[in-house]
Coordinates of C-alpha atoms and ligand atoms in Angstrom, one line a residue:
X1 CA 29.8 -174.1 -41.8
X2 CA 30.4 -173.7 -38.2
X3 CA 28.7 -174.9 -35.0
X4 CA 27.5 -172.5 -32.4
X5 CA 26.1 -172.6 -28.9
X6 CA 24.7 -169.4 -27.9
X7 CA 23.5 -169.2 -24.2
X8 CA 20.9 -166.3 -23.6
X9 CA 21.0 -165.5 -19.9
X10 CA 17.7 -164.6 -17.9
X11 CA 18.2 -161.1 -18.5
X12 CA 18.6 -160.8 -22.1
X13 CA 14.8 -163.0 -22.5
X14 CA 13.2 -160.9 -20.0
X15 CA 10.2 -160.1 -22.0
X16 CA 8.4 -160.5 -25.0
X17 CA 10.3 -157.7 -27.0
X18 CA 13.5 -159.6 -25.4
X19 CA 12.7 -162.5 -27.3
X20 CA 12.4 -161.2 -30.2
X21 CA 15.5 -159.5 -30.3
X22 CA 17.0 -162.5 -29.1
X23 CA 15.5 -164.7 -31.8
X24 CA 16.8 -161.7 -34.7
X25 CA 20.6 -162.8 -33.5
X26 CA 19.9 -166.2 -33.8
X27 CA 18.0 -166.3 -37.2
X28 CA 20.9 -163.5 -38.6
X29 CA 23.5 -166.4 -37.5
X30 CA 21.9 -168.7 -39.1
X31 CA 20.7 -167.2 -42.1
X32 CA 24.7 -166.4 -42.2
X33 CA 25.3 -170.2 -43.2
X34 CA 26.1 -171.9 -39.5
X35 CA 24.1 -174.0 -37.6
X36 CA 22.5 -172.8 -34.2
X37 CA 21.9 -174.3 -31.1
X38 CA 20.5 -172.1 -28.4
X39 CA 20.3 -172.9 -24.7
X40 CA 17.9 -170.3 -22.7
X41 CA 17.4 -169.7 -18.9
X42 CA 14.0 -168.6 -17.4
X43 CA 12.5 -165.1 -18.3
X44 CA 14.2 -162.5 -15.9
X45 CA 13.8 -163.3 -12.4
X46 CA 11.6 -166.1 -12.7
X47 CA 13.2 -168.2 -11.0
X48 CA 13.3 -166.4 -8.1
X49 CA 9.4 -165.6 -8.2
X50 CA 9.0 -169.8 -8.4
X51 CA 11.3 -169.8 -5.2
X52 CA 9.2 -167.4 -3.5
X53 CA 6.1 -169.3 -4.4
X54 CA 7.4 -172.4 -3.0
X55 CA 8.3 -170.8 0.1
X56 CA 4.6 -169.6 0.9
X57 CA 3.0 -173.1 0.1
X58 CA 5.8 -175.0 1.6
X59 CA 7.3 -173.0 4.3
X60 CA 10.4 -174.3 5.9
X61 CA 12.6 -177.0 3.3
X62 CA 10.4 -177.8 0.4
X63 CA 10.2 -180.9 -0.8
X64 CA 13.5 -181.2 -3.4
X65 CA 11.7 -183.1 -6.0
X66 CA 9.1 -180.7 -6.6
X67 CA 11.1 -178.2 -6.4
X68 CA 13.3 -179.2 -9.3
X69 CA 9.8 -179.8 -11.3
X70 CA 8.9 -175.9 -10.0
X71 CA 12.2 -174.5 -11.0
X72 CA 12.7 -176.5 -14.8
X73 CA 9.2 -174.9 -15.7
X74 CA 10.7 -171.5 -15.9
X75 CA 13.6 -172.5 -18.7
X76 CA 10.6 -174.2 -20.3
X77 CA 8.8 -171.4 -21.0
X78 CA 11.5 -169.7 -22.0
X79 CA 12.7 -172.2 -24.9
X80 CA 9.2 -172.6 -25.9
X81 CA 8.4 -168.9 -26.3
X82 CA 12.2 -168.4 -27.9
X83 CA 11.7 -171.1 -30.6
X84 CA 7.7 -169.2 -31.5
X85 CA 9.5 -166.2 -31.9
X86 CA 12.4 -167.8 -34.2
X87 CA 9.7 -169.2 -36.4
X88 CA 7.9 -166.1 -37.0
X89 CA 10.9 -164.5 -38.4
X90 CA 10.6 -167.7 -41.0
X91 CA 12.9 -169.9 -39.6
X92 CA 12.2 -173.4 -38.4
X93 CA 13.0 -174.1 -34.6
X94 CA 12.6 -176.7 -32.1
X95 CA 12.7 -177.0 -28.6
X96 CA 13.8 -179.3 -26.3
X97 CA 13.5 -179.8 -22.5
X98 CA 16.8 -180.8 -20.3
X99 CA 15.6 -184.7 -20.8
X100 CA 15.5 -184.1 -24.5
X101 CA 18.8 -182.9 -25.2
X102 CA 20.0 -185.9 -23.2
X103 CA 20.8 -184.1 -20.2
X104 CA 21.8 -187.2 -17.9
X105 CA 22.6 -186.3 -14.2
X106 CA 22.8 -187.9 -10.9
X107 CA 19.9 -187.5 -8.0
X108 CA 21.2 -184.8 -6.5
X109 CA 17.9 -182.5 -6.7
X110 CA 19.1 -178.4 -6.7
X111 CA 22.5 -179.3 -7.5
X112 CA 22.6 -181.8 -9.8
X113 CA 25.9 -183.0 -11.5
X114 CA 25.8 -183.8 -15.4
X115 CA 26.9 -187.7 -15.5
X116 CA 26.2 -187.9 -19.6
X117 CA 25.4 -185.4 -22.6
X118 CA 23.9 -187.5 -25.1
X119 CA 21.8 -184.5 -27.2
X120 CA 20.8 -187.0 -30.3
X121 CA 17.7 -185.1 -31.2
X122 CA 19.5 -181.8 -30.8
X123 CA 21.9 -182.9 -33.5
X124 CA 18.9 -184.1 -36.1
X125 CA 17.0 -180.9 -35.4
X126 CA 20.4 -179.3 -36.5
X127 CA 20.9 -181.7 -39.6
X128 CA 17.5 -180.9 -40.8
X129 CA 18.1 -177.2 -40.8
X130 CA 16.4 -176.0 -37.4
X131 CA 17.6 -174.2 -34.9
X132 CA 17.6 -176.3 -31.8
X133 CA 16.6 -174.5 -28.8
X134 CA 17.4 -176.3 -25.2
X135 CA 15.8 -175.2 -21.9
X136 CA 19.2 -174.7 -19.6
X137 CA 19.5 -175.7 -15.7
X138 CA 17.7 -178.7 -15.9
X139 CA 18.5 -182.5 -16.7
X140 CA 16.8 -186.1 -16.2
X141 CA 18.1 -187.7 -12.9
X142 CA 19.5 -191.6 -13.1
X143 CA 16.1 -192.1 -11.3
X144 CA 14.4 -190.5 -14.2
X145 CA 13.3 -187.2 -12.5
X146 CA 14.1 -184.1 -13.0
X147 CA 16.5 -182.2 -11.6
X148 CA 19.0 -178.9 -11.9
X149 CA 22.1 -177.7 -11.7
X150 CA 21.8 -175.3 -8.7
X151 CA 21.8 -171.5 -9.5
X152 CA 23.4 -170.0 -12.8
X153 CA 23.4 -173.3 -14.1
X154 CA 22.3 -172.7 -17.6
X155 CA 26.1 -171.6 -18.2
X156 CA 26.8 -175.5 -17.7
X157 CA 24.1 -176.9 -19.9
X158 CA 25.1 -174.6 -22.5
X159 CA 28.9 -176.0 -22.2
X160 CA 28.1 -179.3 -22.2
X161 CA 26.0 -179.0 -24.9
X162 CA 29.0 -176.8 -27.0
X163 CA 31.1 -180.0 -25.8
X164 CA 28.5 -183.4 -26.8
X165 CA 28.6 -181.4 -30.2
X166 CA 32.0 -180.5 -30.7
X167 CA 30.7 -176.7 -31.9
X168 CA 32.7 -174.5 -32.8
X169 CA 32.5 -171.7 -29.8
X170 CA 30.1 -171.5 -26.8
X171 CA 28.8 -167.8 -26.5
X172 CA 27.5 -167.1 -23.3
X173 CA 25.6 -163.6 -24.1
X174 CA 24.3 -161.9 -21.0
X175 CA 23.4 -158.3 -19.8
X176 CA 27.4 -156.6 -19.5
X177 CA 30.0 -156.3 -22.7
X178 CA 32.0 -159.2 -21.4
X179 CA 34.1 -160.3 -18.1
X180 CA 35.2 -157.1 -16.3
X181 CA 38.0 -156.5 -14.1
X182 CA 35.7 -156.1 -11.4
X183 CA 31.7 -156.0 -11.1
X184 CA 31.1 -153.3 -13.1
X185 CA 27.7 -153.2 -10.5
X186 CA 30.1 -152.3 -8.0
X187 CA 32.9 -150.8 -10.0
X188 CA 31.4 -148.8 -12.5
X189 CA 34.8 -148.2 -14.0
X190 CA 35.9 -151.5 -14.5
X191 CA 37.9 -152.1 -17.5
X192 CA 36.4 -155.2 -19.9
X193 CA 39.0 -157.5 -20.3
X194 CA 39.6 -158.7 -23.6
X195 CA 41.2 -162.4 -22.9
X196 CA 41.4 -164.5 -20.1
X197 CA 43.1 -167.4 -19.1
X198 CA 40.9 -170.1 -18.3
X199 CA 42.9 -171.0 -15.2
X200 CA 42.0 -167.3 -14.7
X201 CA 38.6 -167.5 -15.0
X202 CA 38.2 -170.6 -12.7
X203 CA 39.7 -168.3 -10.2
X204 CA 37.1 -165.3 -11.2
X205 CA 33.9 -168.2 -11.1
X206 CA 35.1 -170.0 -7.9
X207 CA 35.5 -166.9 -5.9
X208 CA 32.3 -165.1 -6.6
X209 CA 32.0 -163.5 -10.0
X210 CA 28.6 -165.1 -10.7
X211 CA 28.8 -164.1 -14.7
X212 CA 30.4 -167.6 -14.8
X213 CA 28.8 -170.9 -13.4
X214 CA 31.4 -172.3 -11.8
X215 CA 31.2 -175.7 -13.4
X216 CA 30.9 -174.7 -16.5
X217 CA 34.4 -173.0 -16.6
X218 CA 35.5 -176.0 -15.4
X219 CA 33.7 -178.3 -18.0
X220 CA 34.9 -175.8 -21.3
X221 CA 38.4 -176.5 -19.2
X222 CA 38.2 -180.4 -19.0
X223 CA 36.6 -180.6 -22.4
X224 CA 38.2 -177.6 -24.5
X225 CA 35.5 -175.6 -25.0
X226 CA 36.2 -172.4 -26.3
X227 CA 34.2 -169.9 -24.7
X228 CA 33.3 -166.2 -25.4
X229 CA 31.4 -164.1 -23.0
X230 CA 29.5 -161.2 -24.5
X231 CA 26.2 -158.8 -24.3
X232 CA 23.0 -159.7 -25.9
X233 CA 22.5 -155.8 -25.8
X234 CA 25.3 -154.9 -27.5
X235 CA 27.4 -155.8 -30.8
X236 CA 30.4 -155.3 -28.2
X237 CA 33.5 -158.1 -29.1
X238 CA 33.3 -159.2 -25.8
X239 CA 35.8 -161.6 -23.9
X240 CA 37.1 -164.5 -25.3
X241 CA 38.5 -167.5 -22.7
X242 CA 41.5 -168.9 -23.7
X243 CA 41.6 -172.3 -23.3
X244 CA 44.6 -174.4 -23.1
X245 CA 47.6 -171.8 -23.1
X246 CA 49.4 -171.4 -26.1
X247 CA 51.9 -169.5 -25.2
X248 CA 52.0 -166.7 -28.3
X249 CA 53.1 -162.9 -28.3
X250 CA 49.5 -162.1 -27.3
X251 CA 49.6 -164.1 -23.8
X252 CA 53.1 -163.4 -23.1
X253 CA 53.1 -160.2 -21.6
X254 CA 50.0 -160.3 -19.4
X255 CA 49.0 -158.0 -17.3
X256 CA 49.8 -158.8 -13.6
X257 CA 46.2 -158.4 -12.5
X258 CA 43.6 -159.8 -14.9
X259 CA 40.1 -158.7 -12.1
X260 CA 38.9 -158.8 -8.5
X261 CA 35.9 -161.0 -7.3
X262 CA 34.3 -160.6 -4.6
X263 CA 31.5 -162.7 -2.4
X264 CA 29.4 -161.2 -0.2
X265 CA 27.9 -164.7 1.1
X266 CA 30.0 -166.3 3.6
X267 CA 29.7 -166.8 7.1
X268 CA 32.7 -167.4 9.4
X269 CA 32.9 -170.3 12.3
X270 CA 35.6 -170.5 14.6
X271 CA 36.4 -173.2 17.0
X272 CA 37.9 -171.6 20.5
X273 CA 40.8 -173.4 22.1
X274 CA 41.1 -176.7 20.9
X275 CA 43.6 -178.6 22.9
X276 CA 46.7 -178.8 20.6
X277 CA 47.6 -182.3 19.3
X278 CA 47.6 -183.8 16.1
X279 CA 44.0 -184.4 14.2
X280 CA 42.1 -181.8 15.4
X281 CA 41.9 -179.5 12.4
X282 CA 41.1 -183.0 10.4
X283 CA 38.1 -184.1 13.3
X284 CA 36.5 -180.2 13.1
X285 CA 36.8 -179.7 9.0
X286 CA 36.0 -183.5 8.4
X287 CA 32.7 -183.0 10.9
X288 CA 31.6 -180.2 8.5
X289 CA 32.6 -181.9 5.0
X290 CA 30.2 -184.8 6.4
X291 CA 27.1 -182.2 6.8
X292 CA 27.9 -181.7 3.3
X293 CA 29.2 -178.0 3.7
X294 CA 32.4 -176.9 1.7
X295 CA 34.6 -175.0 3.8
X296 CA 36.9 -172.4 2.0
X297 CA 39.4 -170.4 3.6
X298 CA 41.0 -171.9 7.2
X299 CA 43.1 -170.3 9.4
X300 CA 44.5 -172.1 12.8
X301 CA 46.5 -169.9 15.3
X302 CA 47.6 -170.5 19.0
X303 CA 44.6 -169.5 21.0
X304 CA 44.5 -165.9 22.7
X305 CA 43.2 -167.4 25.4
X306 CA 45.9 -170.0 26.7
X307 CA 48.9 -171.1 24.8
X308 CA 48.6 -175.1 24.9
X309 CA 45.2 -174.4 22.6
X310 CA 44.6 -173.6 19.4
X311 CA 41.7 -171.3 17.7
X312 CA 40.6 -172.9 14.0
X313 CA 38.7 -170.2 11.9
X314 CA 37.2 -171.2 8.5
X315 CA 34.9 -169.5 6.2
X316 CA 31.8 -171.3 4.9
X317 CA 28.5 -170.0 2.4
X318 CA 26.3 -168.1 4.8
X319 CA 23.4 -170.2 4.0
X320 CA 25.3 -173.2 5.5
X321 CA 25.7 -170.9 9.1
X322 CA 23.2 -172.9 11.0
X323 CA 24.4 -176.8 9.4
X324 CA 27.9 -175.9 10.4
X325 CA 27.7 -174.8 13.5
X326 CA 25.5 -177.8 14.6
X327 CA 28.5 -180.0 13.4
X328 CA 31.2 -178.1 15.2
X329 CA 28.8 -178.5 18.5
X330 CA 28.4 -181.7 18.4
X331 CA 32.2 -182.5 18.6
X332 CA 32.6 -179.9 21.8
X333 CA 32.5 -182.3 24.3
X334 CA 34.2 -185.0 23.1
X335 CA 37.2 -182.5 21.8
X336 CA 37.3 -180.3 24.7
X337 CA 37.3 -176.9 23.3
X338 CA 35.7 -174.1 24.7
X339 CA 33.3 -172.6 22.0
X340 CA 32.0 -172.5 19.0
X341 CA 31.5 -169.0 17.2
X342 CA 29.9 -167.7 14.4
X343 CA 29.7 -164.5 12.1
X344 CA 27.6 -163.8 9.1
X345 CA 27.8 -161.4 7.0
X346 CA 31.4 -162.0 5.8
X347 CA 32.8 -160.4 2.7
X348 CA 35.6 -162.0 0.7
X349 CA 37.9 -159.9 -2.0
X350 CA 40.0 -162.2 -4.0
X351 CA 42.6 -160.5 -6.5
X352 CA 43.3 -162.9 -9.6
X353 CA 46.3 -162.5 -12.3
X354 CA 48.1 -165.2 -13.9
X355 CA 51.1 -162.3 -13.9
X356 CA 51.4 -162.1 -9.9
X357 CA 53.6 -165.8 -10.2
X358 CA 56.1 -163.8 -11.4
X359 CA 55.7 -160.2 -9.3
X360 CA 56.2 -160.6 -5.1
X361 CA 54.9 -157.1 -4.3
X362 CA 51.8 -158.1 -5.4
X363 CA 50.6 -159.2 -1.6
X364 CA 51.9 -156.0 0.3
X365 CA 50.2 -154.2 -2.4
X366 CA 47.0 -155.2 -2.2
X367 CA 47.5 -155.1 2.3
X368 CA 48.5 -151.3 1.7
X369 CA 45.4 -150.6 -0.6
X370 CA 43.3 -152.5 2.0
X371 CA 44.5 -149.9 4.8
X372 CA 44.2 -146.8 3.4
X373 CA 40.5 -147.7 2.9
X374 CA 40.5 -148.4 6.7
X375 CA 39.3 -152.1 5.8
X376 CA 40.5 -155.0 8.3
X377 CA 41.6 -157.7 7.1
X378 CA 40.3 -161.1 9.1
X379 CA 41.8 -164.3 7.1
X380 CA 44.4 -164.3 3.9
X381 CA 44.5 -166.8 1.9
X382 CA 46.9 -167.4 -1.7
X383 CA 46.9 -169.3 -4.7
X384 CA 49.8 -169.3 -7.3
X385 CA 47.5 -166.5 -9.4
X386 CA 45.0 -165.3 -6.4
X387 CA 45.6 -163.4 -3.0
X388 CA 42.1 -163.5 -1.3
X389 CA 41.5 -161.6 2.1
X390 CA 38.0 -161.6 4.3
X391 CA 36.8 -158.8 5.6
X392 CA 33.6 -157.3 7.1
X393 CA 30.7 -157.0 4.4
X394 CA 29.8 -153.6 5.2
X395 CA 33.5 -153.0 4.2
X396 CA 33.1 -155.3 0.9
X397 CA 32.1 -152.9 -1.9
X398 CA 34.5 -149.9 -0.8
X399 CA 37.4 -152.4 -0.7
X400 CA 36.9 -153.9 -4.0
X401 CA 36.8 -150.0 -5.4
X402 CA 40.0 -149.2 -3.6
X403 CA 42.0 -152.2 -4.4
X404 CA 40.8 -151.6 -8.4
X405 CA 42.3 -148.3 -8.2
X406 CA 45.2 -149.4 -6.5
X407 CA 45.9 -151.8 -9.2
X408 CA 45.4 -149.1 -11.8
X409 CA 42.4 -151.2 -13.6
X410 CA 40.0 -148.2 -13.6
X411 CA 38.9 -147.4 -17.1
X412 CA 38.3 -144.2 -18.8
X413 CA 34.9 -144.8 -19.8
X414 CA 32.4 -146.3 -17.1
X415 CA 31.0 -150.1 -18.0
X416 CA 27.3 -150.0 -19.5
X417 CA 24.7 -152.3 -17.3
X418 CA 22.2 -153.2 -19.7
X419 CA 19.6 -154.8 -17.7
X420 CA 19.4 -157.5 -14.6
X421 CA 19.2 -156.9 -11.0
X422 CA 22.5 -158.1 -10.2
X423 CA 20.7 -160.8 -7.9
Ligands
ADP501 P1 22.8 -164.1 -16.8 O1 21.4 -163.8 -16.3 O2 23.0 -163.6 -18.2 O3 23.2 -165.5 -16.6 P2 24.2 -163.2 -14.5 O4 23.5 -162.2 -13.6 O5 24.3 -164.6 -14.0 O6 23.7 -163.1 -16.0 O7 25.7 -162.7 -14.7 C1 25.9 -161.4 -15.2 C2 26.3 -160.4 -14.1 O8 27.5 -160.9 -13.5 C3 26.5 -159.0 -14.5 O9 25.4 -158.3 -14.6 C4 27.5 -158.5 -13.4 O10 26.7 -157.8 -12.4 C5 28.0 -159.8 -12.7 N1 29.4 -159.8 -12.6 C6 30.1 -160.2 -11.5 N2 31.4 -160.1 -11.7 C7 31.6 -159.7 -13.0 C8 32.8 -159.5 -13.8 N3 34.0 -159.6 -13.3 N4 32.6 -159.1 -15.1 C9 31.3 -158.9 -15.5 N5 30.2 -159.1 -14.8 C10 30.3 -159.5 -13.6
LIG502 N1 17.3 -169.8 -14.1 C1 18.3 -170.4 -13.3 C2 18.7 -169.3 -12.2 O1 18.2 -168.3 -12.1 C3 19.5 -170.8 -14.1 C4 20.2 -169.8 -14.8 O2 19.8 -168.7 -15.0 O3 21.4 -170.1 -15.2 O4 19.6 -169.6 -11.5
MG503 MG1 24.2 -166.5 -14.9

């Protein structure tokens, strides 16, 4: 008898008939011999609607505590509604809030981090024949409040939860066939990939491929969980993640380009001629790390403007725009440098292949695809398996279609979208 974890995105729940078709996978699993644990997220866009409520009665920030009590109620409805709809088809279910399943986390309200899995009553639900049913995003803070994991977290409570119970596999079934080589929202003739490296993945998650949480790729990594990404839609295999990497005939020959993300979120601050001496990259990217804003990509060239000066570029989440610039300001004076600017709207394409270690024409490749499409390139930055280049987001979408052909990843056959909005 195996263990499973099956994660049922917002999408796939959307509605009542949603539900039901979610609860006849789960009850043909288990009535299949194995034992079930489901972890849901909130009804299509609900959490979004919740957001939109809190910003009419609260404009402004919200308060963060009830705001992780307004956001957990979505995923509660979900599991509650889920484990009805199990029954009726004659098989027991129970469900369990984040706090229930032992979701421990720290205080960090909107972004919470999971400090301990302990999902004791999960496990006797299971033992005694149920399926257990556990509302994702959500966890009890060290303070005893609730709290979530920030955006697309369900994907993490349903790892950790494959992980605290050593399961078998953690399916993470959502509303595409699996992990494409690109968007298929954007590229409609992106080719499903059929394994991928989790070192690959990471890289596909950290640079804007929201199918993925971020954290829980790196929680299946850290823990071994093997995870398989499929459509609730569909009967379609799917993509399986390979973790560890045993290095077989199968893995072996790899393609050189496993997808492209993109992310259409960032902003970009630079810092105009900042007298040149030691420290100064540290004082500006240490200013913003302390306003609790992760800077990605950073660039530092001699300044146009005068040659004992230096320019520092960096690229930031857009919604950070206003926190970061604030903290560059303040060190003007003090530092010397001439001015602070700021875009929005920044696009970043990141091309991701465990195969490009071995293959240097990988770079020029992707520059030359980039320029036939008339798309400037404004920052580069590498990894062993990832070239990533920012560009204007108006430009985004077209480059990510142009480097996909490029590459020779387009598909035959265009992707199916099953439901979502892609928000
Ligand atoms: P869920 O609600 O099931 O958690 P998400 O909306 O978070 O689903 O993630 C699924 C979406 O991720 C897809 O509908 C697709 O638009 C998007 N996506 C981004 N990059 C990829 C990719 N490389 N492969 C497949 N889907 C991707
Ligand atoms: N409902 C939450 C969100 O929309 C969590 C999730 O779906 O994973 O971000
Ligand atoms: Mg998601």
């Amino acid at each position: 008898m195996a263990l499973l974890v099956m994660k049922f995105g917002g999408s796939s729940v959307s509605d009542a008939a949603a539900m039901s078709r979610v609860a006849r996978r789960v009850v043909a699993v288990r009535e299949a011999g194995d034992q079930v644990a489901v972890v849901v997220s909130a009804m299509g866009d609900t959490t979004d609607e919740l957001l939109d409520l809190a910003a009419q009665v609260a404009p402004g920030v919200p308060p963060e505590r009830e705001m992780d009590m307004l956001l957990s109620a979505g995923e509660r409805m979900s599991m509650a509604l889920l484990a009805m709809a199990v029954q009726q088809l004659g098989v027991p279910a129970r469900s369990f809030t984040g706090w229930m399943a032992g979701m421990r986390t720290d205080t960090a309200h909107g972004s919470a981090r999971l400090l301990d899995v302990q999902p004791a009553r999960v496990r006797r639900a299971l033992d005694e024949g149920s399926v257990a049913i556990v509302a994702g995003f959500q966890g009890i803070s060290t303070d005893d409040d609730v709290t979530t994991l920030g955006r697309g977290g369900s994907d993490t409570t349903a790892v950790a939860l494959a992980a605290a119970l050593d399961a078998d596999v953690c399916e993470i079934y959502t509303d595409v066939d699996g992990l494409y080589t690109a968007d298929p929202r954007i590229v409609p003739s992106a080719r499903r990939v059929t394994r991928l490296t989790i070192e690959e993945t990471l890289e596909m998650a950290a640079h804007g491929a929201k199918i993925l949480h971020l954290r829980a790729v790196e929680y299946a990594r850290r823990f071994n969980v093997p995870l398989h990404v499929r459509s609730s839609f569909s009967d379609q295999e799917g993509t399986r993640i390979l973790t560890g990497r045993p290095l077989t005939e199968d893995t072996m020959e790899e393609p050189i380009i496993s997808g492209i993300a993109h992310d259409r979120s960032l902003g970009k601050v630079t810092a105009v001629g900042i007298p040149d001496r030691p420290g100064a990259a540290a004082a500006v990217v240490g200013a913003v790390a302390r306003a609790g804003v992760s800077v990605d990509m950073i660039v530092q060239n001699v300044s146009t403007s005068d040659a004992a000066t230096s320019d520092i570029s960096f690229t930031i989440p857009e919604a950070d725009g206003r926190t970061t610039v604030a903290a560059v300001r303040a060190l003007q004076d003090e530092m010397g440098f001439a001015d602070v600017l700021y875009t929005s709207h920044v696009g970043k394409l990141s091309l991701i292949g465990a195969g490009m270690r071995s293959n240097p024409s990988v770079a020029s490749r992707l520059f030359a695809a980039l320029a036939d499409a008339g798309v400037n390139i404004e920052m580069i930055s590498t990894s062993e398996i990832r070239i990533s280049v920012i560009c204007d987001q108006v430009d985004l979408e077209d480059a990510v279609r142009a480097v996909h052909t490029a590459f020779e990843l387009d598909a035959d056959e265009d992707a199916v979208v099953y439901g979502g909005t892609g928000r």
